[in-house]
PDB file of C-alpha atoms and ligand atoms in Angstrom:
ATOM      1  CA  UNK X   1    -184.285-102.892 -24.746  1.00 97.00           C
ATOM      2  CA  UNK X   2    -180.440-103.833 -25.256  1.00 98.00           C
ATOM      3  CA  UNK X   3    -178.243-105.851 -22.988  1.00 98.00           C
ATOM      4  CA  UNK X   4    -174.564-105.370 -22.994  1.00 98.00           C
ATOM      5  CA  UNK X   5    -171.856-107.060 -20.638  1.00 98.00           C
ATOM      6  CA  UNK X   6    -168.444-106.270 -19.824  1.00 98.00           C
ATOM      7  CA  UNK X   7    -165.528-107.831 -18.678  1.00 98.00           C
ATOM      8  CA  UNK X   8    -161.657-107.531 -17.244  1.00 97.00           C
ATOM      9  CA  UNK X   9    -158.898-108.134 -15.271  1.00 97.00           C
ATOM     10  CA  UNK X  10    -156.165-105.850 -13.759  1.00 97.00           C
ATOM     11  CA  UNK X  11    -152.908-107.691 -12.366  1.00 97.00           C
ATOM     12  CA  UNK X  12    -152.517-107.034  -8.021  1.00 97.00           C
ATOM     13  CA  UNK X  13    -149.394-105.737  -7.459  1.00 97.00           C
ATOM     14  CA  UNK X  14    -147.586-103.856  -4.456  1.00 96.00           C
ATOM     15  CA  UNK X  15    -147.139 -99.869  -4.972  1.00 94.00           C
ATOM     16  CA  UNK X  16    -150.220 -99.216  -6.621  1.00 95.00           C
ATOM     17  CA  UNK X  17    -153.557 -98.094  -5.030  1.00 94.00           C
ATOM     18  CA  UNK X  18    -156.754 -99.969  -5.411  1.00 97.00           C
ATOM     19  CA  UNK X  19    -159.492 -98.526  -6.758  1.00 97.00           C
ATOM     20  CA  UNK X  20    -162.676-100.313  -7.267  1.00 98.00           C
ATOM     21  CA  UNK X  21    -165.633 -98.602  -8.725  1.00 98.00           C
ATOM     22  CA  UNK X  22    -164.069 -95.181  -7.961  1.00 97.00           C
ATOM     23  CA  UNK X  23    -163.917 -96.179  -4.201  1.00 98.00           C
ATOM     24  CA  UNK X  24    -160.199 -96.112  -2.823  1.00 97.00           C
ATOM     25  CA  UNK X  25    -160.099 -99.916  -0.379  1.00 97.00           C
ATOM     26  CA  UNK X  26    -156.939-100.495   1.760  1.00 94.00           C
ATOM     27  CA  UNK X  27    -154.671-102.874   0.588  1.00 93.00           C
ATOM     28  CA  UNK X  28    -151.310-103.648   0.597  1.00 92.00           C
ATOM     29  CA  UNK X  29    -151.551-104.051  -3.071  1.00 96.00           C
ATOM     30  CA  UNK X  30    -153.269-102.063  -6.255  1.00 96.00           C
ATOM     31  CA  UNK X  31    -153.967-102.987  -9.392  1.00 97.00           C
ATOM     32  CA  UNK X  32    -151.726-102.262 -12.137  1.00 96.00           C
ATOM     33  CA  UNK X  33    -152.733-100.806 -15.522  1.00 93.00           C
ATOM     34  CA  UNK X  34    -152.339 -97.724 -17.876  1.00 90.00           C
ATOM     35  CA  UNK X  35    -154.928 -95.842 -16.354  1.00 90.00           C
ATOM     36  CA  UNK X  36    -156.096 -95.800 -12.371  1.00 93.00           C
ATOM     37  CA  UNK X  37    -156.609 -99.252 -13.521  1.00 96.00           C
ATOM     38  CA  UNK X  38    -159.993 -99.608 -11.799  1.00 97.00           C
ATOM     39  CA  UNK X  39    -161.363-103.160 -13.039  1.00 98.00           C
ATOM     40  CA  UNK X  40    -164.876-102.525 -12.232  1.00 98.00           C
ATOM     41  CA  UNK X  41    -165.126 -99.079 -13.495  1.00 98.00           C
ATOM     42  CA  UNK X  42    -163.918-100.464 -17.208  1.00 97.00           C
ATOM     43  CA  UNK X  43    -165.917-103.506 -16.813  1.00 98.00           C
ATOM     44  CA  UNK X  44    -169.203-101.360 -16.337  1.00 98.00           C
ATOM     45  CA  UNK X  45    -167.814 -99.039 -19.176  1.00 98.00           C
ATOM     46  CA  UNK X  46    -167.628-102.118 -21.453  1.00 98.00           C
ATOM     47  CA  UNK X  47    -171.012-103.568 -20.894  1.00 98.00           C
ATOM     48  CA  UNK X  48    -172.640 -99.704 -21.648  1.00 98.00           C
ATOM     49  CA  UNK X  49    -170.662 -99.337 -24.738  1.00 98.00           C
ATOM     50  CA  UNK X  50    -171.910-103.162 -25.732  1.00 98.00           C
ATOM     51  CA  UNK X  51    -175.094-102.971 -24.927  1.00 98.00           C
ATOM     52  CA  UNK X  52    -175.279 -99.906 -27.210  1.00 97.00           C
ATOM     53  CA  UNK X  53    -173.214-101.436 -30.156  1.00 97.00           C
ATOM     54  CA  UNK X  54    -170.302 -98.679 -29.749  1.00 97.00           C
ATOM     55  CA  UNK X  55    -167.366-100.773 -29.307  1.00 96.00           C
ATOM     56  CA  UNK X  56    -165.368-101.029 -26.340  1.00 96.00           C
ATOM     57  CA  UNK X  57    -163.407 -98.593 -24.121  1.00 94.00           C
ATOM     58  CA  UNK X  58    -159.713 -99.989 -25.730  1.00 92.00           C
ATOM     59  CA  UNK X  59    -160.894 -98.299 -28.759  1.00 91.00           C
ATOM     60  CA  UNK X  60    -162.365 -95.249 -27.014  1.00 88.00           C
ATOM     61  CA  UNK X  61    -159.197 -94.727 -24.708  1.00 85.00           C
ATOM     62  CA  UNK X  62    -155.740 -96.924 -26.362  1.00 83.00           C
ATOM     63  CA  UNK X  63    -153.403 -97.743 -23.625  1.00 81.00           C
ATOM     64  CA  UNK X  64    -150.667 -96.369 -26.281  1.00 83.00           C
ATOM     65  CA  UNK X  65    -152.111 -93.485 -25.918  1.00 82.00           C
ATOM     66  CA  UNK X  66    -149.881 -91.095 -23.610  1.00 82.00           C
ATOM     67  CA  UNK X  67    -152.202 -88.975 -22.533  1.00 81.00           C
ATOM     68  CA  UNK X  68    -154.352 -92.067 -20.735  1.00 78.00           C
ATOM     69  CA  UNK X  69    -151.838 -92.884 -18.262  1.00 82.00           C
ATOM     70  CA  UNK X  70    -152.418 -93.045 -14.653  1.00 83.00           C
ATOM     71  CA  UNK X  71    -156.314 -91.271 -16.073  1.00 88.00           C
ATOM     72  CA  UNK X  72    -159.060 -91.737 -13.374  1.00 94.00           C
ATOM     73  CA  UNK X  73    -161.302 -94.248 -14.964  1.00 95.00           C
ATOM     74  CA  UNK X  74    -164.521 -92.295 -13.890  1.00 96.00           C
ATOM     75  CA  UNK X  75    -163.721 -90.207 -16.757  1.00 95.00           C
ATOM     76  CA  UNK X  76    -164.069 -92.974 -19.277  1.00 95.00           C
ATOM     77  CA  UNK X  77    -167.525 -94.549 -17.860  1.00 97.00           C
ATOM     78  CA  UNK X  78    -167.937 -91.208 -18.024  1.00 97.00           C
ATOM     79  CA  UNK X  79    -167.692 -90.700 -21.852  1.00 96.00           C
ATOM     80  CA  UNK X  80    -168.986 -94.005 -22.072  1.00 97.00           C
ATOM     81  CA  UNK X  81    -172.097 -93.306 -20.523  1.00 98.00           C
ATOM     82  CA  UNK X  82    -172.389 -89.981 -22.911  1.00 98.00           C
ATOM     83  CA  UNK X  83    -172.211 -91.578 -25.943  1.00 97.00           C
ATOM     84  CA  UNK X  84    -174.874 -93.911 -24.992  1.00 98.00           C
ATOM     85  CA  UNK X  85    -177.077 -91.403 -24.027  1.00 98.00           C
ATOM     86  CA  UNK X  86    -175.718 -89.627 -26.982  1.00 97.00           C
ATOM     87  CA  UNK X  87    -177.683 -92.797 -28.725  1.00 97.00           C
ATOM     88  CA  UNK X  88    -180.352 -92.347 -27.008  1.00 98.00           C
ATOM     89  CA  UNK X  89    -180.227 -94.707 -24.520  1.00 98.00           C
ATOM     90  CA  UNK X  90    -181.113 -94.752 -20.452  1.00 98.00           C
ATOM     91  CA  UNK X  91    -179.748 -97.008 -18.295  1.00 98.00           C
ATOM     92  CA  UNK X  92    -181.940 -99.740 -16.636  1.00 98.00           C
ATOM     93  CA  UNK X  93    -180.011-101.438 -14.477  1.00 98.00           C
ATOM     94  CA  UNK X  94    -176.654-102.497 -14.404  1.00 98.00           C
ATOM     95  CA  UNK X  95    -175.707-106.146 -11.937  1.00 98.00           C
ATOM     96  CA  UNK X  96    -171.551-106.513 -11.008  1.00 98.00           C
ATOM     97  CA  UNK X  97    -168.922-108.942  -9.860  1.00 98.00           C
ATOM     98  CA  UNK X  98    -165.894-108.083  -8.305  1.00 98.00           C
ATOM     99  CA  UNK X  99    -163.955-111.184  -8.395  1.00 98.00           C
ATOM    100  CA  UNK X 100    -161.011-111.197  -5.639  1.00 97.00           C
ATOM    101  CA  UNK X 101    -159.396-113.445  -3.311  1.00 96.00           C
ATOM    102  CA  UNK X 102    -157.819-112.090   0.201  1.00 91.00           C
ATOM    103  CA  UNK X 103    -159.375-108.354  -0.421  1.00 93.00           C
ATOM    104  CA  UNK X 104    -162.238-108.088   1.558  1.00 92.00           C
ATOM    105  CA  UNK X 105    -165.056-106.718  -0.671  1.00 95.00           C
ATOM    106  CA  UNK X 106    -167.865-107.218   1.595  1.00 94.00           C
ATOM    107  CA  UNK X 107    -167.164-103.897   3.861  1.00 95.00           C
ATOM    108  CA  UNK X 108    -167.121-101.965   0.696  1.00 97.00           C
ATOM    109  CA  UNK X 109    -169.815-103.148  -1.262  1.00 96.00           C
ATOM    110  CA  UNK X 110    -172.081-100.424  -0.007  1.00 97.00           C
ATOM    111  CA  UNK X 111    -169.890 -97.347  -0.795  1.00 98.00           C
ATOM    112  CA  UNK X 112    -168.897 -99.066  -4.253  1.00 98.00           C
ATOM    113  CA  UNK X 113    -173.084 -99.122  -5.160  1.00 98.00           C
ATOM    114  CA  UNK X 114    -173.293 -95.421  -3.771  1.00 98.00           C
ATOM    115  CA  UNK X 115    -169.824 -94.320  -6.080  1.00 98.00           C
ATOM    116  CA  UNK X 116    -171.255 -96.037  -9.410  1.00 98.00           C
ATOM    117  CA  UNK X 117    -174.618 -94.586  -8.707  1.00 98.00           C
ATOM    118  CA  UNK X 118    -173.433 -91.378  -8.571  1.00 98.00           C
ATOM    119  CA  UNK X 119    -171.808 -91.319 -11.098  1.00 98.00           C
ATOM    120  CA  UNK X 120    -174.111 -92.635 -13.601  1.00 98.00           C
ATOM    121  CA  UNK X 121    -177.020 -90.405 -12.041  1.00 98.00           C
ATOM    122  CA  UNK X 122    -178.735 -93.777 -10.844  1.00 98.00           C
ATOM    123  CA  UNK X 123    -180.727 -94.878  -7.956  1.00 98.00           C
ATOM    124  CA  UNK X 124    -178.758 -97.078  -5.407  1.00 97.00           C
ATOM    125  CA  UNK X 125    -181.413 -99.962  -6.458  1.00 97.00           C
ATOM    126  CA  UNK X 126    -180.633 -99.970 -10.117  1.00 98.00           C
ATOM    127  CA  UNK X 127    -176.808-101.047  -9.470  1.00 98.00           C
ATOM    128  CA  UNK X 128    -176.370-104.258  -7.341  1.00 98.00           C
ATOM    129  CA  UNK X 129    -172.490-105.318  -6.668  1.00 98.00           C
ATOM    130  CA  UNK X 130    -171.907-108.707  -5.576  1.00 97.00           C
ATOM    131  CA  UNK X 131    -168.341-110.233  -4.474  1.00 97.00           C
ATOM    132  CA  UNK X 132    -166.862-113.515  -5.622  1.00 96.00           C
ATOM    133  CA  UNK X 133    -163.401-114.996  -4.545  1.00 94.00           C
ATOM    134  CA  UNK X 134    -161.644-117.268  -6.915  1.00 92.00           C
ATOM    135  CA  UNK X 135    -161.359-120.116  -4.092  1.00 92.00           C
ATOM    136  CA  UNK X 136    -157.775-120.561  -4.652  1.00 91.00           C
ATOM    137  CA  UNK X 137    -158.112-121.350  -8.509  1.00 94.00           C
ATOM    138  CA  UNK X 138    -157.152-119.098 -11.483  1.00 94.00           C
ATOM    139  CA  UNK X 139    -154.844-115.845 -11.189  1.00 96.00           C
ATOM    140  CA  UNK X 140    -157.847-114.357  -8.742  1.00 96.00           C
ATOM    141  CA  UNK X 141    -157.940-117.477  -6.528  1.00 96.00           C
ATOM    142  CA  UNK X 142    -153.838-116.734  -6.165  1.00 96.00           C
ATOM    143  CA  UNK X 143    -154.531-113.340  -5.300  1.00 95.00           C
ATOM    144  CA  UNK X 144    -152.614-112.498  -8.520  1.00 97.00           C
ATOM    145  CA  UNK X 145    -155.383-110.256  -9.995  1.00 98.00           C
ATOM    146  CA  UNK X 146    -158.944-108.556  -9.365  1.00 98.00           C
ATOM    147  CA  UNK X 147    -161.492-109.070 -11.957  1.00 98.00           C
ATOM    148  CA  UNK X 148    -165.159-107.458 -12.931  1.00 98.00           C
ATOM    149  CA  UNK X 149    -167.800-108.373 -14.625  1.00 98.00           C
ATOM    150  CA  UNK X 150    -171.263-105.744 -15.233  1.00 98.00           C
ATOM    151  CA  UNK X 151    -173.940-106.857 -17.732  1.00 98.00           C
ATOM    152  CA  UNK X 152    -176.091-103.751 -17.935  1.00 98.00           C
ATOM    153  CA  UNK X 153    -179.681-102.762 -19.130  1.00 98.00           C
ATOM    154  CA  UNK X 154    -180.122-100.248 -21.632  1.00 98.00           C
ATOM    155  CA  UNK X 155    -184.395 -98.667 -22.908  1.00 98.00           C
ATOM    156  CA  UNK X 156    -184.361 -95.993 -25.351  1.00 97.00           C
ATOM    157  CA  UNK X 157    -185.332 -92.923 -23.839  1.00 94.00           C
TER     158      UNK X 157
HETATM  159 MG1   MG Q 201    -159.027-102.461 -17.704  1.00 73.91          MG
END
């Protein structure tokens, strides 16, 4: 078996829409970035492509890259999760953080397991989402950014 773990952080800012694991929340404020900017989607991208030894999604999809910008980040745990099974690889299990401060995660935690589960074909139990705030420390805790971490479970198939 191979673990893999992923991690980022998207700057909150006002005019953008928030997107967390291809779920839309309301919010006065999204999260900025060259794509939809969706931090857990590219955190769970990351810990696939690690787990698997294939790099990480910066190198898969380059934010100089025109053709990236504004993209809906289920596309790239999309191609992420192809070329792992393109190794030969299944996922196990994958367990998140969403780290945030005055965004309510709780409400949306259950719609967030059902969106990543979709996509990745797996069963509601195999992805767990849990919600941290930064209790007023760090650029979370000032409700300057959203951050996501995903370590992820990989068997060959
Ligand atoms: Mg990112």
């Amino acid at each position: 078996m191979r673990v893999g773990f992923g991690h980022d952080t998207h700057r909150l800012v006002t005019g953008r829409k928030l997107i967390l694991g291809g779920v839309q929340l309301p919010s006065r404020k999204g999260l900025l970035g060259h794509s939809d900017a969706d931090v857990l989607l590219h955190a769970v991208s990351d810990a696939l492509l690690g787990a698997a030894g294939l790099g990480d999604i910066g190198e898969l999809f380059p934010d100089t890259e025109p053709s990236n910008r504004d993209m809906n980040s289920r596309i790239i745990l999309e191609k992420a999760h192809a070329l792992i099974q393109g190794k030969s690889y299944r996922i196990i299990n994958l367990d998140c953080i969403i780290f945030a401060e005055d965004i309510r995660i709780s409400p949306f935690k259950e719609r967030i397991r059902e969106s990543l589960s979709r996509i990745l074909s797996l069963e509601k139990a195999d992805v767990n989402i849990k919600a941290k705030t930064g209790e007023g420390l760090d650029a979370v805790g000032r409700g300057e950014a959203v951050a996501a971490c995903c370590i992820a479970l990989l068997q060959p198939v």
